[in-house]
Amino acid sequence: MKLFKRILVLLTVVPLMFTTACKKESAPRIEQAPREEELVLRFGQAPYGDTLDMQISTGSLSASIADEVTESLLRFDDDNNEEVVLLTDFPTISEDGTAYSFELKPGVYFTNGTELHASDVKFTFERMFTPSTGAKSYSYFNMIVGAKEMLAGEAAELAGFEIIDDYHFIITLEYPYAPFIENLGTSYANILPEDACTAAGSSWGIDANLVGTGPYMIERNDPNTVCVLVKNPNYHGGEVKLDRIEVYFYADTTTKLLAYENDDIDVCDLSAAMLSQYMDAFANEITSYHPLGTCFLSLNLQNDVLANVNVRKAISAAINREEIVQYVLNGAGIPACTYLNPAIPGHDETYGVYEYSIDNAKALLAEAGYPDGVTISGGMVRQSEAPIAEAVQGYLAQAGVNLVFDVVDNATWNAERAGGALPFTFVTWNALYADADFQMYNYFYSTYSAGKSVNYNNAEFDALMDEARIVIDATKRTELYQAADRILSHDDMVCVPLYYPQSQFLAKPYVTDMKVGNLIYHLWNVGIDAQAKASY
Amino acid sequence: MKQYLIKRVLLAAGILFAISIITFFVLNIIPGDPVALMLGDNADPQAIETVRHNLGMDKPLVQQYLEWITGFMTGNMGESYFQHKPVSSMLVTSFGYTARLAAVSYAVALALGLSIGIIAALNRGNAIDHTLMTLAVAGISAPSFWVAIVLQIFIGLRFKAIPISGLGKPAAYLLPCLSLGMRYAASIARITRTSMLEVMNQDFIRTARAKGLSRRRTVMVHMFRNALIPIITVVGTDLTTLFAGSMLTESVFNIPGMGALLVDNITKRDIPVVQGGVMVVAMLCVLIYLAVDLLYAAVDPNIRLGGDR
Amino acid sequence: MGERNRDASRGYYQESWRVLKRNPVAMVCMIIVILLTLVAVLAPFIAPYDPNAIDMPSKLKAPCPEHLFGCDEMGRDILSRCIYGCRISLSVGLVSQLIALVIGYFMGVCAGYFGGKVDAVISFMIQVFSSLPDLLLAMALMFALGRGLANLYIALGVLSWAKTARLIRGTVLQLKQKEYVQACRIDGGSSLRIIMRHLLPNCIPTLIITVTMGIPSAILSEASLSFLGLGVRSPMASWGAMISASKMFIRTSPFYSLFPGFCMIITVIAFNMLGDGLRDALDPKLRK
C-alpha cells in the first residue's frame, strides 16, 4: 500500500503545484487590499451591460454608476423631488412657456481638469441629437427647437440652444412642454465634457471612459467583474464620506445574495422573488421602497381574440392580484387598481383593487363568444417577468383562457415587440419621475403604441394626452390624466395592470445613509461606520 | 509520418473553415436584431438604416462572410457591435478566466480520477471498488450546476474565507474547480479502472509479474503505459467539453469566462463576438483532437497512421 | 471481431441476455428503467394532482401526507410535477436519441458501405459536428428554433448523430468484409437491400448501446438548457426546469431542489449502468 500512497501524493502534489503556479500569474487581481484607513463600500449589482453613456443606455443599473460620475443640471433627491446640481437656481421660464434661461454654477470642474461651461451643455444635447450617436432617449428632449432637423441629419447645430456666455444659456422649445425641467433632471441629460467626450468617440462610456463633474470618478472598470470608483477630491458639492466604492457585478441573483451573506459585499439589491429567503433572517438589513412603476400585461389590440374588450376584461377578472403580491412577490408590491402608480399625479384613489372573480371572467368570455374558453398563443416574455407570467398563466387556466408564451432573450423580445405584432407580453414600466406623461404617452399614444405591440388608437385618449402635455396648471393636468387612465385601464382595458412593485436592498448595519431614488442608487451620501464595521 | 501530419493538419483547417461558415450563417438567421436592441423602441427607420450601414450589416451575407474570414485570417476578428472594442481583446480576457478555471479543475479531476481509478482496479470486486465506482457514476450523473449550487450553500456559506464567487482570491478556486472537476474525475476514474483491468489480464503483465518485477514497477511502467491510449482519448474529449461546458459553472460562480461571454453576447446578438468566440473554442477542440491523434501515434506505434481506425 | 459470433441471430441475443442476467447491477438498473417508463406512460393515472394547477396558499409547503414531495413556489404538487417531468425527461432522451439514431445510422451506413467520396464527405461532416462544443450547438439551435418540446427533441438529436454515425461506420467497414455481404454484392443485390437486410440487423447491438448511453446525456443536456432558460415551455414540468426554478428557494426549501435532483440522478445512473451492462453483454469488445 505504501506505493499507492506515494502515487496518491504525487498525483495530488503535482496539480497543486500547477495550481499555485497558475494563481501566481493570474492577472488583474480583483481584490486589491485597500489601505487600512480607507473607507470602501462594496456594492453588488447585476452587470449593467455595455455602456455607462446614459444617452445610449436606459438602464437603472448603468445610471446608478454613471450618476456618481456624471451629473445632470438638476436631479431628483431620495424622495423624488427635483433639486439643482450644476445650476445656481431653477431656470426662469418665459411667459409663453417656451424659453428657459439657465445659469451655471461657476467653478465646477470636470475631473479631467476643464471647467464646466455652457458650451459643454450645448455639446451634450447636440451629441444626443446626432444620429450617429445612436441615443435612445432623445424623445424626452426633441421638443427643443432644431432637434428634429438634427435627428434627420439636416442640421449640425442645435438652433434652440443659445449660449449667452460661459455660464448662461437659453433653451427654446417648439411648444410649451410641462415636464421639460423634470426631463432635464434625469440621467439621460447628464452633462458631458466636450473635449474628453469628443476624444473618446464611440468608446465613450465603455469601461473607464467616462468623465464628469460628479462626486466620484472611475479608477478602473471591467463591466464583467468590478467597477472601482474613487473620491473626486475637488467635488463642487463638498467632500463625500467614502474613499472608494467598488461595484461588483453578479449576473446571478442567487450568487449575489450568497455573496452578501458571506460578507463578500456590503450592499446589494434584493428582488421580490428572493425576499422570502431573507426577510426573516435579515429583517434588520432590508430597506424597501416603492419605485414609480406598474407591472402590467400588455395586450395587442390587433390580435383577433384580444381585440374584444370583453376578453381583455375577462383576463383582468381572472387574475387574483392580492394572491400574486402575497405569494409570488412575497408582499413586495401593491395590487393594482388602475394603470398609474399611486405616487404619480393622475392616479385615482377611488378605485379599489380590480375584482377577482372567475365567474365574472367566464361570463365575460361567454359574452365575447368563447363559452368554452380560448387559447391565446404567440406571446413572449423576458426572463425577468417569467415568474409573474407563469402565475398569471395559472390563474387564466382556471377561467379557461390558455395563455401560451415563450420566454425569450432581450434581443428577440425587442425585435418582436417593435414589429408591432406580438400578441401579448408582460412589462414593468417605470417612470423616471412622478409624472404621468412619461408613463402613458410613450407607451399608449397612438403613434407610439404600434412600436410597443399595443396598437391602441383612441382619439379621445390621444386628445387628453396632447392637452395634458401643454397645460402647466398641476390640478388641471391631474384631472386630464385621471380621465385618460379611466379610458385606458378601465373602459378600454388596453392593458391589464397587475401590481405596483416594491423594491428592496440589503445593507450591512455599518453602512450609513444608503439611499435609493426611483430604482437608481444614490451613493453620494453613503458612508461606512468604521467602528461598527470593526465590531461587526 | 510526415505525410500523415500534413493530411491531418489540412483536415483540421478544413473543419475550422466549415465551422466558420456554419456559425456565421446560423448566427445571421436566428431571429432578433442587434440594431433594434441598440436603438430602443422608438427608433426611426432612418436611424436603423444608418446604424446597419455603419456596421456593414446591409451588405449581402456572402460578402459579409468573405470580409469576416479575410479579416480572421489576418488576425482581425472585428469589433463588438455594442462595446466598440476589438473582439480579440474581449476574447483574450474571457479566455484567461476560462483557461485558469479549466486548468485547475482538470488538474483536480486528473488527480482524483486517476487515483480513484487505479485504487479501484487494484481492489477489483471488493467493497472499496464498488464504493468508489458508485461514487464515480453518481459524479457523472448529477447536473454540474446543481452540484455547484449545493457546494456554494453547504461549503461556501460555512467558511467565510471561501468566497462564493469569482476567481479573485486563490481560495475562490476551490468551489468552482471542485464542482467542475468532480464530473471529469468521475469519467477519468471509470475509464482508468476499465483500461487497467483490461491490461492487467493481458499476457505481458502476467509475464512481467512472473519475471519477478515488483508490483510497483509493473503497475507504473507496463500497465499504466498500456492503459494510456483510452485515457488520452477521454482526456482529449474532456478538455474539449471542458472549455465549452464550463459555461454553467461560470454562470453559477459569476466567472466572466468564455461561457459567460458567449451566452451574454448571443442574447444581445453581438454577432462578431459570438462568431469569434465559437471559432476560438472550435479551434481549441480541433487542436486537441489533433494532439490526441498524434499522441496515439506516439504512445502506440502499432496504430497504423493514416488508415481506417 | 469478438470471440463469440457477433452476427445477429437468435442465439446471439439469447447468449447476450444470459450474460446480462448474470449482471445484478445491470438488472437492477433495468428494473428501474422499466419502472420509470411505466411512471412516464401512466403519469395521468398515478399523479395525485394536476401538475399545473396553481394553489398559491400552499406555496413551498414542506412534504406532508397530502403532498409527499411538498409544493413548489406556486403551490403546485412537486410529486405530480416530478411524475410528469419523468415523461418529459424520458421522452427527451428517447426521441432525441431516435432522431440521432436515424440520421446517424443512415450517414454511417452510407459512409461505410459506399466508401470513397461519400465516405470522405460524411466523415468530414462527422468531424465538423464533433468539433463543435455540444452545449453551444444546442443553444444555437434552440435560439434558432425557439423553445418547446419538439425543438428540444430536434436540437438534442442533431447534437448526437455524429457519435452514432462514427460507430456505425466502423461496424459497417468490418461487416463489409464478411463473406455473405460480399456474396450478396456479387450476386447483384441492390444496395438498399444489403443495407436493410444484412447490415441493419448486425448494427442493432451497436445501436442499442448508443441509444442507451445517449439517453442520460440528453437528459442532462435538457437540464443544462433549462438552466440557461432554453428548455420546455411553462407551465410544463421537466426535472431540469424544476431544478433551475428551485435554485432560488434552496436555502429555505431544499426539498424542492432535492426531489427532482434525485429523480434525475437516479434515472441517469440507471441508464448509464444499464448501458454498461448491455455493452458487456452485447459486445465485450465494443469499447472506446
PDB file of N, CA, C and O in Angstrom, chain B residues 236-262:
ATOM      1  N   GLY B 236      -8.740  13.930 -23.953  1.00  0.00           N
ATOM      2  CA  GLY B 236      -8.943  14.812 -25.110  1.00  0.00           C
ATOM      3  C   GLY B 236     -10.377  15.281 -25.214  1.00  0.00           C
ATOM      4  O   GLY B 236     -10.643  16.479 -25.327  1.00  0.00           O
ATOM      5  N   THR B 237     -11.306  14.317 -25.174  1.00  0.00           N
ATOM      6  CA  THR B 237     -12.717  14.693 -25.278  1.00  0.00           C
ATOM      7  C   THR B 237     -13.118  15.600 -24.127  1.00  0.00           C
ATOM      8  O   THR B 237     -13.825  16.583 -24.312  1.00  0.00           O
ATOM      9  N   ASP B 238     -12.637  15.242 -22.925  1.00  0.00           N
ATOM     10  CA  ASP B 238     -12.968  16.053 -21.758  1.00  0.00           C
ATOM     11  C   ASP B 238     -12.522  17.490 -21.925  1.00  0.00           C
ATOM     12  O   ASP B 238     -13.266  18.427 -21.650  1.00  0.00           O
ATOM     13  N   LEU B 239     -11.287  17.667 -22.380  1.00  0.00           N
ATOM     14  CA  LEU B 239     -10.766  19.030 -22.497  1.00  0.00           C
ATOM     15  C   LEU B 239     -11.619  19.858 -23.443  1.00  0.00           C
ATOM     16  O   LEU B 239     -11.886  21.025 -23.199  1.00  0.00           O
ATOM     17  N   THR B 240     -12.068  19.211 -24.530  1.00  0.00           N
ATOM     18  CA  THR B 240     -12.889  19.975 -25.465  1.00  0.00           C
ATOM     19  C   THR B 240     -14.205  20.387 -24.817  1.00  0.00           C
ATOM     20  O   THR B 240     -14.646  21.516 -24.963  1.00  0.00           O
ATOM     21  N   THR B 241     -14.822  19.449 -24.077  1.00  0.00           N
ATOM     22  CA  THR B 241     -16.097  19.826 -23.466  1.00  0.00           C
ATOM     23  C   THR B 241     -15.882  20.771 -22.293  1.00  0.00           C
ATOM     24  O   THR B 241     -16.731  21.564 -21.953  1.00  0.00           O
ATOM     25  N   LEU B 242     -14.715  20.669 -21.681  1.00  0.00           N
ATOM     26  CA  LEU B 242     -14.427  21.498 -20.524  1.00  0.00           C
ATOM     27  C   LEU B 242     -14.505  22.979 -20.878  1.00  0.00           C
ATOM     28  O   LEU B 242     -15.094  23.777 -20.148  1.00  0.00           O
ATOM     29  N   PHE B 243     -13.931  23.331 -22.020  1.00  0.00           N
ATOM     30  CA  PHE B 243     -13.894  24.748 -22.367  1.00  0.00           C
ATOM     31  C   PHE B 243     -15.285  25.300 -22.637  1.00  0.00           C
ATOM     32  O   PHE B 243     -15.616  26.399 -22.241  1.00  0.00           O
ATOM     33  N   ALA B 244     -16.082  24.499 -23.322  1.00  0.00           N
ATOM     34  CA  ALA B 244     -17.425  24.977 -23.609  1.00  0.00           C
ATOM     35  C   ALA B 244     -18.354  24.704 -22.441  1.00  0.00           C
ATOM     36  O   ALA B 244     -19.240  25.486 -22.132  1.00  0.00           O
ATOM     37  N   GLY B 245     -18.120  23.573 -21.763  1.00  0.00           N
ATOM     38  CA  GLY B 245     -19.056  23.128 -20.743  1.00  0.00           C
ATOM     39  C   GLY B 245     -18.903  23.831 -19.412  1.00  0.00           C
ATOM     40  O   GLY B 245     -19.759  23.731 -18.543  1.00  0.00           O
ATOM     41  N   SER B 246     -17.832  24.592 -19.263  1.00  0.00           N
ATOM     42  CA  SER B 246     -17.672  25.329 -18.023  1.00  0.00           C
ATOM     43  C   SER B 246     -18.688  26.465 -17.952  1.00  0.00           C
ATOM     44  O   SER B 246     -18.802  27.136 -16.937  1.00  0.00           O
ATOM     45  N   MET B 247     -19.430  26.634 -19.040  1.00  0.00           N
ATOM     46  CA  MET B 247     -20.429  27.694 -19.148  1.00  0.00           C
ATOM     47  C   MET B 247     -21.344  27.802 -17.927  1.00  0.00           C
ATOM     48  O   MET B 247     -21.528  28.871 -17.360  1.00  0.00           O
ATOM     49  N   LEU B 248     -21.905  26.656 -17.527  1.00  0.00           N
ATOM     50  CA  LEU B 248     -22.860  26.685 -16.424  1.00  0.00           C
ATOM     51  C   LEU B 248     -22.165  26.966 -15.107  1.00  0.00           C
ATOM     52  O   LEU B 248     -22.667  27.720 -14.278  1.00  0.00           O
ATOM     53  N   THR B 249     -21.004  26.354 -14.918  1.00  0.00           N
ATOM     54  CA  THR B 249     -20.257  26.602 -13.691  1.00  0.00           C
ATOM     55  C   THR B 249     -19.876  28.076 -13.620  1.00  0.00           C
ATOM     56  O   THR B 249     -19.981  28.714 -12.574  1.00  0.00           O
ATOM     57  N   GLU B 250     -19.428  28.616 -14.735  1.00  0.00           N
ATOM     58  CA  GLU B 250     -19.078  30.037 -14.776  1.00  0.00           C
ATOM     59  C   GLU B 250     -20.280  30.880 -14.392  1.00  0.00           C
ATOM     60  O   GLU B 250     -20.158  31.864 -13.673  1.00  0.00           O
ATOM     61  N   SER B 251     -21.443  30.485 -14.875  1.00  0.00           N
ATOM     62  CA  SER B 251     -22.627  31.284 -14.594  1.00  0.00           C
ATOM     63  C   SER B 251     -22.963  31.236 -13.104  1.00  0.00           C
ATOM     64  O   SER B 251     -23.245  32.261 -12.491  1.00  0.00           O
ATOM     65  N   VAL B 252     -22.911  30.042 -12.493  1.00  0.00           N
ATOM     66  CA  VAL B 252     -23.239  29.942 -11.069  1.00  0.00           C
ATOM     67  C   VAL B 252     -22.215  30.702 -10.221  1.00  0.00           C
ATOM     68  O   VAL B 252     -22.569  31.394  -9.273  1.00  0.00           O
ATOM     69  N   PHE B 253     -20.939  30.599 -10.584  1.00  0.00           N
ATOM     70  CA  PHE B 253     -19.912  31.221  -9.756  1.00  0.00           C
ATOM     71  C   PHE B 253     -19.532  32.619 -10.235  1.00  0.00           C
ATOM     72  O   PHE B 253     -18.534  33.180  -9.769  1.00  0.00           O
ATOM     73  N   ASN B 254     -20.298  33.138 -11.168  1.00  0.00           N
ATOM     74  CA  ASN B 254     -20.079  34.514 -11.590  1.00  0.00           C
ATOM     75  C   ASN B 254     -18.653  34.738 -12.087  1.00  0.00           C
ATOM     76  O   ASN B 254     -17.981  35.677 -11.683  1.00  0.00           O
ATOM     77  N   ILE B 255     -18.205  33.866 -12.956  1.00  0.00           N
ATOM     78  CA  ILE B 255     -16.865  33.998 -13.522  1.00  0.00           C
ATOM     79  C   ILE B 255     -17.014  34.447 -14.980  1.00  0.00           C
ATOM     80  O   ILE B 255     -17.670  33.770 -15.768  1.00  0.00           O
ATOM     81  N   PRO B 256     -16.464  35.591 -15.347  1.00  0.00           N
ATOM     82  CA  PRO B 256     -16.716  36.120 -16.689  1.00  0.00           C
ATOM     83  C   PRO B 256     -15.862  35.456 -17.753  1.00  0.00           C
ATOM     84  O   PRO B 256     -15.082  36.114 -18.427  1.00  0.00           O
ATOM     85  N   GLY B 257     -15.989  34.158 -17.896  1.00  0.00           N
ATOM     86  CA  GLY B 257     -15.182  33.425 -18.871  1.00  0.00           C
ATOM     87  C   GLY B 257     -15.839  33.344 -20.241  1.00  0.00           C
ATOM     88  O   GLY B 257     -16.776  34.082 -20.552  1.00  0.00           O
ATOM     89  N   MET B 258     -15.352  32.401 -21.041  1.00  0.00           N
ATOM     90  CA  MET B 258     -15.857  32.239 -22.406  1.00  0.00           C
ATOM     91  C   MET B 258     -17.342  31.923 -22.421  1.00  0.00           C
ATOM     92  O   MET B 258     -18.090  32.413 -23.256  1.00  0.00           O
ATOM     93  N   GLY B 259     -17.762  31.066 -21.497  1.00  0.00           N
ATOM     94  CA  GLY B 259     -19.167  30.673 -21.453  1.00  0.00           C
ATOM     95  C   GLY B 259     -20.052  31.885 -21.258  1.00  0.00           C
ATOM     96  O   GLY B 259     -20.989  32.138 -22.018  1.00  0.00           O
ATOM     97  N   ALA B 260     -19.712  32.670 -20.246  1.00  0.00           N
ATOM     98  CA  ALA B 260     -20.495  33.858 -19.950  1.00  0.00           C
ATOM     99  C   ALA B 260     -20.483  34.798 -21.145  1.00  0.00           C
ATOM    100  O   ALA B 260     -21.510  35.364 -21.537  1.00  0.00           O
ATOM    101  N   LEU B 261     -19.314  34.944 -21.747  1.00  0.00           N
ATOM    102  CA  LEU B 261     -19.177  35.849 -22.894  1.00  0.00           C
ATOM    103  C   LEU B 261     -20.096  35.424 -24.034  1.00  0.00           C
ATOM    104  O   LEU B 261     -20.826  36.239 -24.619  1.00  0.00           O
ATOM    105  N   LEU B 262     -20.092  34.106 -24.320  1.00  0.00           N
ATOM    106  CA  LEU B 262     -20.897  33.626 -25.441  1.00  0.00           C
ATOM    107  C   LEU B 262     -22.385  33.764 -25.140  1.00  0.00           C
ATOM    108  O   LEU B 262     -23.152  34.272 -25.964  1.00  0.00           O
TER     109      LEU B 262
END
